[in-house]
mmCIF file with all atom_site columns, C-alpha atoms in Angstrom:
data_model
loop_
_atom_site.group_PDB
_atom_site.id
_atom_site.type_symbol
_atom_site.label_atom_id
_atom_site.label_alt_id
_atom_site.label_comp_id
_atom_site.label_asym_id
_atom_site.label_entity_id
_atom_site.label_seq_id
_atom_site.pdbx_PDB_ins_code
_atom_site.Cartn_x
_atom_site.Cartn_y
_atom_site.Cartn_z
_atom_site.occupancy
_atom_site.B_iso_or_equiv
_atom_site.pdbx_formal_charge
_atom_site.auth_seq_id
_atom_site.auth_comp_id
_atom_site.auth_asym_id
_atom_site.auth_atom_id
_atom_site.pdbx_PDB_model_num
ATOM 1   C CA . UNK X 1 1   ? 0.000  0.000  0.000   1.00 83.00 ? 1   UNK X CA 1
ATOM 2   C CA . UNK X 1 2   ? 2.770  2.422  0.969   1.00 80.00 ? 2   UNK X CA 1
ATOM 3   C CA . UNK X 1 3   ? 4.755  1.470  -2.136  1.00 83.00 ? 3   UNK X CA 1
ATOM 4   C CA . UNK X 1 4   ? 1.725  2.271  -4.300  1.00 89.00 ? 4   UNK X CA 1
ATOM 5   C CA . UNK X 1 5   ? 1.391  5.670  -2.635  1.00 85.00 ? 5   UNK X CA 1
ATOM 6   C CA . UNK X 1 6   ? 5.070  6.374  -3.282  1.00 81.00 ? 6   UNK X CA 1
ATOM 7   C CA . UNK X 1 7   ? 4.701  5.313  -6.903  1.00 86.00 ? 7   UNK X CA 1
ATOM 8   C CA . UNK X 1 8   ? 1.706  7.614  -7.312  1.00 89.00 ? 8   UNK X CA 1
ATOM 9   C CA . UNK X 1 9   ? 3.723  10.472 -5.810  1.00 84.00 ? 9   UNK X CA 1
ATOM 10  C CA . UNK X 1 10  ? 6.610  9.789  -8.162  1.00 85.00 ? 10  UNK X CA 1
ATOM 11  C CA . UNK X 1 11  ? 4.223  9.608  -11.113 1.00 90.00 ? 11  UNK X CA 1
ATOM 12  C CA . UNK X 1 12  ? 2.692  12.959 -10.138 1.00 89.00 ? 12  UNK X CA 1
ATOM 13  C CA . UNK X 1 13  ? 6.172  14.444 -9.787  1.00 85.00 ? 13  UNK X CA 1
ATOM 14  C CA . UNK X 1 14  ? 7.144  13.162 -13.232 1.00 88.00 ? 14  UNK X CA 1
ATOM 15  C CA . UNK X 1 15  ? 4.014  14.762 -14.696 1.00 92.00 ? 15  UNK X CA 1
ATOM 16  C CA . UNK X 1 16  ? 4.836  18.034 -12.955 1.00 87.00 ? 16  UNK X CA 1
ATOM 17  C CA . UNK X 1 17  ? 8.361  17.895 -14.376 1.00 87.00 ? 17  UNK X CA 1
ATOM 18  C CA . UNK X 1 18  ? 6.879  17.388 -17.843 1.00 91.00 ? 18  UNK X CA 1
ATOM 19  C CA . UNK X 1 19  ? 4.698  20.462 -17.337 1.00 90.00 ? 19  UNK X CA 1
ATOM 20  C CA . UNK X 1 20  ? 7.700  22.468 -16.149 1.00 86.00 ? 20  UNK X CA 1
ATOM 21  C CA . UNK X 1 21  ? 9.551  21.380 -19.295 1.00 88.00 ? 21  UNK X CA 1
ATOM 22  C CA . UNK X 1 22  ? 6.614  22.613 -21.403 1.00 91.00 ? 22  UNK X CA 1
ATOM 23  C CA . UNK X 1 23  ? 6.637  25.925 -19.514 1.00 87.00 ? 23  UNK X CA 1
ATOM 24  C CA . UNK X 1 24  ? 10.359 26.291 -20.122 1.00 86.00 ? 24  UNK X CA 1
ATOM 25  C CA . UNK X 1 25  ? 9.921  25.549 -23.811 1.00 91.00 ? 25  UNK X CA 1
ATOM 26  C CA . UNK X 1 26  ? 7.191  28.170 -24.080 1.00 91.00 ? 26  UNK X CA 1
ATOM 27  C CA . UNK X 1 27  ? 9.304  30.673 -22.154 1.00 85.00 ? 27  UNK X CA 1
ATOM 28  C CA . UNK X 1 28  ? 12.236 30.024 -24.491 1.00 88.00 ? 28  UNK X CA 1
ATOM 29  C CA . UNK X 1 29  ? 10.044 30.772 -27.502 1.00 92.00 ? 29  UNK X CA 1
ATOM 30  C CA . UNK X 1 30  ? 8.692  33.877 -25.787 1.00 88.00 ? 30  UNK X CA 1
ATOM 31  C CA . UNK X 1 31  ? 12.215 35.002 -24.867 1.00 85.00 ? 31  UNK X CA 1
ATOM 32  C CA . UNK X 1 32  ? 13.299 34.628 -28.488 1.00 91.00 ? 32  UNK X CA 1
ATOM 33  C CA . UNK X 1 33  ? 10.381 36.826 -29.588 1.00 92.00 ? 33  UNK X CA 1
ATOM 34  C CA . UNK X 1 34  ? 11.220 39.423 -26.925 1.00 84.00 ? 34  UNK X CA 1
ATOM 35  C CA . UNK X 1 35  ? 14.867 39.355 -28.005 1.00 86.00 ? 35  UNK X CA 1
ATOM 36  C CA . UNK X 1 36  ? 13.905 39.965 -31.636 1.00 90.00 ? 36  UNK X CA 1
ATOM 37  C CA . UNK X 1 37  ? 11.502 42.740 -30.665 1.00 86.00 ? 37  UNK X CA 1
ATOM 38  C CA . UNK X 1 38  ? 14.105 44.353 -28.408 1.00 82.00 ? 38  UNK X CA 1
ATOM 39  C CA . UNK X 1 39  ? 16.754 44.240 -31.126 1.00 84.00 ? 39  UNK X CA 1
ATOM 40  C CA . UNK X 1 40  ? 14.398 45.970 -33.544 1.00 84.00 ? 40  UNK X CA 1
ATOM 41  C CA . UNK X 1 41  ? 12.742 48.480 -31.216 1.00 81.00 ? 41  UNK X CA 1
ATOM 42  C CA . UNK X 1 42  ? 15.063 49.267 -28.321 1.00 77.00 ? 42  UNK X CA 1
ATOM 43  C CA . UNK X 1 43  ? 17.671 51.208 -30.217 1.00 77.00 ? 43  UNK X CA 1
ATOM 44  C CA . UNK X 1 44  ? 19.196 54.426 -28.993 1.00 77.00 ? 44  UNK X CA 1
ATOM 45  C CA . UNK X 1 45  ? 16.882 56.380 -31.316 1.00 80.00 ? 45  UNK X CA 1
ATOM 46  C CA . UNK X 1 46  ? 13.749 55.150 -29.513 1.00 81.00 ? 46  UNK X CA 1
ATOM 47  C CA . UNK X 1 47  ? 14.746 56.833 -26.233 1.00 83.00 ? 47  UNK X CA 1
ATOM 48  C CA . UNK X 1 48  ? 15.446 60.419 -25.255 1.00 85.00 ? 48  UNK X CA 1
ATOM 49  C CA . UNK X 1 49  ? 18.353 59.437 -23.026 1.00 86.00 ? 49  UNK X CA 1
ATOM 50  C CA . UNK X 1 50  ? 20.664 56.561 -22.341 1.00 84.00 ? 50  UNK X CA 1
ATOM 51  C CA . UNK X 1 51  ? 19.222 56.272 -18.821 1.00 88.00 ? 51  UNK X CA 1
ATOM 52  C CA . UNK X 1 52  ? 15.725 55.576 -20.205 1.00 87.00 ? 52  UNK X CA 1
ATOM 53  C CA . UNK X 1 53  ? 17.121 52.922 -22.531 1.00 83.00 ? 53  UNK X CA 1
ATOM 54  C CA . UNK X 1 54  ? 18.986 51.310 -19.659 1.00 85.00 ? 54  UNK X CA 1
ATOM 55  C CA . UNK X 1 55  ? 15.879 51.311 -17.437 1.00 89.00 ? 55  UNK X CA 1
ATOM 56  C CA . UNK X 1 56  ? 13.793 49.627 -20.127 1.00 85.00 ? 56  UNK X CA 1
ATOM 57  C CA . UNK X 1 57  ? 16.318 46.889 -20.814 1.00 83.00 ? 57  UNK X CA 1
ATOM 58  C CA . UNK X 1 58  ? 16.893 46.292 -17.091 1.00 90.00 ? 58  UNK X CA 1
ATOM 59  C CA . UNK X 1 59  ? 13.125 45.916 -16.656 1.00 90.00 ? 59  UNK X CA 1
ATOM 60  C CA . UNK X 1 60  ? 13.098 43.166 -19.274 1.00 84.00 ? 60  UNK X CA 1
ATOM 61  C CA . UNK X 1 61  ? 16.014 41.427 -17.595 1.00 87.00 ? 61  UNK X CA 1
ATOM 62  C CA . UNK X 1 62  ? 14.319 41.689 -14.180 1.00 92.00 ? 62  UNK X CA 1
ATOM 63  C CA . UNK X 1 63  ? 11.230 39.946 -15.567 1.00 87.00 ? 63  UNK X CA 1
ATOM 64  C CA . UNK X 1 64  ? 13.328 37.116 -16.956 1.00 84.00 ? 64  UNK X CA 1
ATOM 65  C CA . UNK X 1 65  ? 15.213 36.741 -13.679 1.00 90.00 ? 65  UNK X CA 1
ATOM 66  C CA . UNK X 1 66  ? 11.890 36.533 -11.796 1.00 91.00 ? 66  UNK X CA 1
ATOM 67  C CA . UNK X 1 67  ? 10.700 33.712 -14.070 1.00 85.00 ? 67  UNK X CA 1
ATOM 68  C CA . UNK X 1 68  ? 13.968 31.817 -13.659 1.00 86.00 ? 68  UNK X CA 1
ATOM 69  C CA . UNK X 1 69  ? 13.888 32.357 -9.887  1.00 91.00 ? 69  UNK X CA 1
ATOM 70  C CA . UNK X 1 70  ? 10.302 31.088 -9.607  1.00 89.00 ? 70  UNK X CA 1
ATOM 71  C CA . UNK X 1 71  ? 11.074 27.973 -11.653 1.00 84.00 ? 71  UNK X CA 1
ATOM 72  C CA . UNK X 1 72  ? 14.202 27.347 -9.585  1.00 89.00 ? 72  UNK X CA 1
ATOM 73  C CA . UNK X 1 73  ? 12.164 27.539 -6.378  1.00 91.00 ? 73  UNK X CA 1
ATOM 74  C CA . UNK X 1 74  ? 9.626  25.132 -7.860  1.00 85.00 ? 74  UNK X CA 1
ATOM 75  C CA . UNK X 1 75  ? 12.332 22.659 -8.822  1.00 85.00 ? 75  UNK X CA 1
ATOM 76  C CA . UNK X 1 76  ? 14.026 22.947 -5.430  1.00 90.00 ? 76  UNK X CA 1
ATOM 77  C CA . UNK X 1 77  ? 10.696 22.280 -3.727  1.00 87.00 ? 77  UNK X CA 1
ATOM 78  C CA . UNK X 1 78  ? 10.087 19.211 -5.868  1.00 84.00 ? 78  UNK X CA 1
ATOM 79  C CA . UNK X 1 79  ? 13.609 17.945 -5.237  1.00 86.00 ? 79  UNK X CA 1
ATOM 80  C CA . UNK X 1 80  ? 13.230 18.533 -1.495  1.00 89.00 ? 80  UNK X CA 1
ATOM 81  C CA . UNK X 1 81  ? 9.950  16.591 -1.387  1.00 82.00 ? 81  UNK X CA 1
ATOM 82  C CA . UNK X 1 82  ? 11.401 13.730 -3.420  1.00 82.00 ? 82  UNK X CA 1
ATOM 83  C CA . UNK X 1 83  ? 14.401 13.634 -1.118  1.00 86.00 ? 83  UNK X CA 1
ATOM 84  C CA . UNK X 1 84  ? 12.091 13.329 1.902   1.00 83.00 ? 84  UNK X CA 1
ATOM 85  C CA . UNK X 1 85  ? 10.152 10.520 0.247   1.00 77.00 ? 85  UNK X CA 1
ATOM 86  C CA . UNK X 1 86  ? 13.297 8.662  -0.694  1.00 78.00 ? 86  UNK X CA 1
ATOM 87  C CA . UNK X 1 87  ? 14.788 9.092  2.775   1.00 82.00 ? 87  UNK X CA 1
ATOM 88  C CA . UNK X 1 88  ? 11.597 7.710  4.335   1.00 75.00 ? 88  UNK X CA 1
ATOM 89  C CA . UNK X 1 89  ? 11.750 4.779  1.942   1.00 68.00 ? 89  UNK X CA 1
ATOM 90  C CA . UNK X 1 90  ? 15.321 4.079  2.999   1.00 72.00 ? 90  UNK X CA 1
ATOM 91  C CA . UNK X 1 91  ? 14.509 4.496  6.709   1.00 73.00 ? 91  UNK X CA 1
ATOM 92  C CA . UNK X 1 92  ? 11.242 2.565  6.465   1.00 64.00 ? 92  UNK X CA 1
ATOM 93  C CA . UNK X 1 93  ? 12.965 -0.767 5.980   1.00 51.00 ? 93  UNK X CA 1
ATOM 94  C CA . UNK X 1 94  ? 11.444 -1.450 2.581   1.00 48.00 ? 94  UNK X CA 1
ATOM 95  C CA . UNK X 1 95  ? 14.883 -2.397 1.368   1.00 43.00 ? 95  UNK X CA 1
ATOM 96  C CA . UNK X 1 96  ? 15.524 -3.279 -2.228  1.00 39.00 ? 96  UNK X CA 1
ATOM 97  C CA . UNK X 1 97  ? 11.859 -4.129 -2.761  1.00 43.00 ? 97  UNK X CA 1
ATOM 98  C CA . UNK X 1 98  ? 10.760 -0.488 -2.721  1.00 44.00 ? 98  UNK X CA 1
ATOM 99  C CA . UNK X 1 99  ? 9.963  1.229  -6.013  1.00 45.00 ? 99  UNK X CA 1
ATOM 100 C CA . UNK X 1 100 ? 10.013 -1.990 -7.985  1.00 44.00 ? 100 UNK X CA 1
ATOM 101 C CA . UNK X 1 101 ? 13.490 -3.038 -6.889  1.00 43.00 ? 101 UNK X CA 1
ATOM 102 C CA . UNK X 1 102 ? 15.260 0.232  -7.742  1.00 43.00 ? 102 UNK X CA 1
ATOM 103 C CA . UNK X 1 103 ? 16.688 0.334  -4.247  1.00 42.00 ? 103 UNK X CA 1
ATOM 104 C CA . UNK X 1 104 ? 18.882 2.737  -2.339  1.00 42.00 ? 104 UNK X CA 1
ATOM 105 C CA . UNK X 1 105 ? 20.789 4.556  -5.105  1.00 42.00 ? 105 UNK X CA 1
ATOM 106 C CA . UNK X 1 106 ? 17.606 5.936  -6.641  1.00 42.00 ? 106 UNK X CA 1
ATOM 107 C CA . UNK X 1 107 ? 18.214 9.542  -5.563  1.00 43.00 ? 107 UNK X CA 1
ATOM 108 C CA . UNK X 1 108 ? 21.702 9.518  -7.054  1.00 44.00 ? 108 UNK X CA 1
ATOM 109 C CA . UNK X 1 109 ? 20.232 8.875  -10.508 1.00 43.00 ? 109 UNK X CA 1
ATOM 110 C CA . UNK X 1 110 ? 18.631 12.308 -10.337 1.00 45.00 ? 110 UNK X CA 1
ATOM 111 C CA . UNK X 1 111 ? 21.650 14.077 -8.841  1.00 47.00 ? 111 UNK X CA 1
ATOM 112 C CA . UNK X 1 112 ? 19.724 14.956 -5.706  1.00 44.00 ? 112 UNK X CA 1
ATOM 113 C CA . UNK X 1 113 ? 22.407 13.937 -3.235  1.00 47.00 ? 113 UNK X CA 1
ATOM 114 C CA . UNK X 1 114 ? 23.820 17.458 -2.692  1.00 48.00 ? 114 UNK X CA 1
ATOM 115 C CA . UNK X 1 115 ? 20.729 19.653 -3.099  1.00 46.00 ? 115 UNK X CA 1
ATOM 116 C CA . UNK X 1 116 ? 20.166 20.468 0.575   1.00 47.00 ? 116 UNK X CA 1
ATOM 117 C CA . UNK X 1 117 ? 21.847 23.838 1.046   1.00 48.00 ? 117 UNK X CA 1
ATOM 118 C CA . UNK X 1 118 ? 19.774 24.660 4.122   1.00 47.00 ? 118 UNK X CA 1
ATOM 119 C CA . UNK X 1 119 ? 18.006 27.522 2.351   1.00 46.00 ? 119 UNK X CA 1
ATOM 120 C CA . UNK X 1 120 ? 14.773 25.803 1.430   1.00 43.00 ? 120 UNK X CA 1
ATOM 121 C CA . UNK X 1 121 ? 11.864 24.828 3.595   1.00 42.00 ? 121 UNK X CA 1
ATOM 122 C CA . UNK X 1 122 ? 9.424  22.041 2.769   1.00 43.00 ? 122 UNK X CA 1
ATOM 123 C CA . UNK X 1 123 ? 7.545  23.201 -0.280  1.00 44.00 ? 123 UNK X CA 1
ATOM 124 C CA . UNK X 1 124 ? 8.805  26.041 -2.414  1.00 41.00 ? 124 UNK X CA 1
ATOM 125 C CA . UNK X 1 125 ? 11.839 27.267 -0.519  1.00 42.00 ? 125 UNK X CA 1
ATOM 126 C CA . UNK X 1 126 ? 12.363 30.316 1.629   1.00 41.00 ? 126 UNK X CA 1
ATOM 127 C CA . UNK X 1 127 ? 14.639 32.496 -0.486  1.00 42.00 ? 127 UNK X CA 1
ATOM 128 C CA . UNK X 1 128 ? 13.240 35.508 -2.243  1.00 39.00 ? 128 UNK X CA 1
#
């Protein structure tokens, strides 16, 4: 029963990762469009001063950084939750039978062994 619950959680996490990948793909397409628009419209002739041009371009960069930061927090939250699940599986005595025989090195396949930097709380993280 517990193994089934863990498998359902992993399946949901995989689906969320797929959705995040789709979001990133859409954001990459959007960023390419913004880049092309900026190259064509944000020339020095479109602004009365260099300061205005700098403010506009920094605003665009700030928006992109916010998107990247939000997605990073999402991924860190997912990784943290998976790490908790996998640690419980290891501590719960399920042994090599857990997760269809994948066993103890499961978290290493996803590179999650060194993610805990102490900055995130359960969920979406506490930075920001």
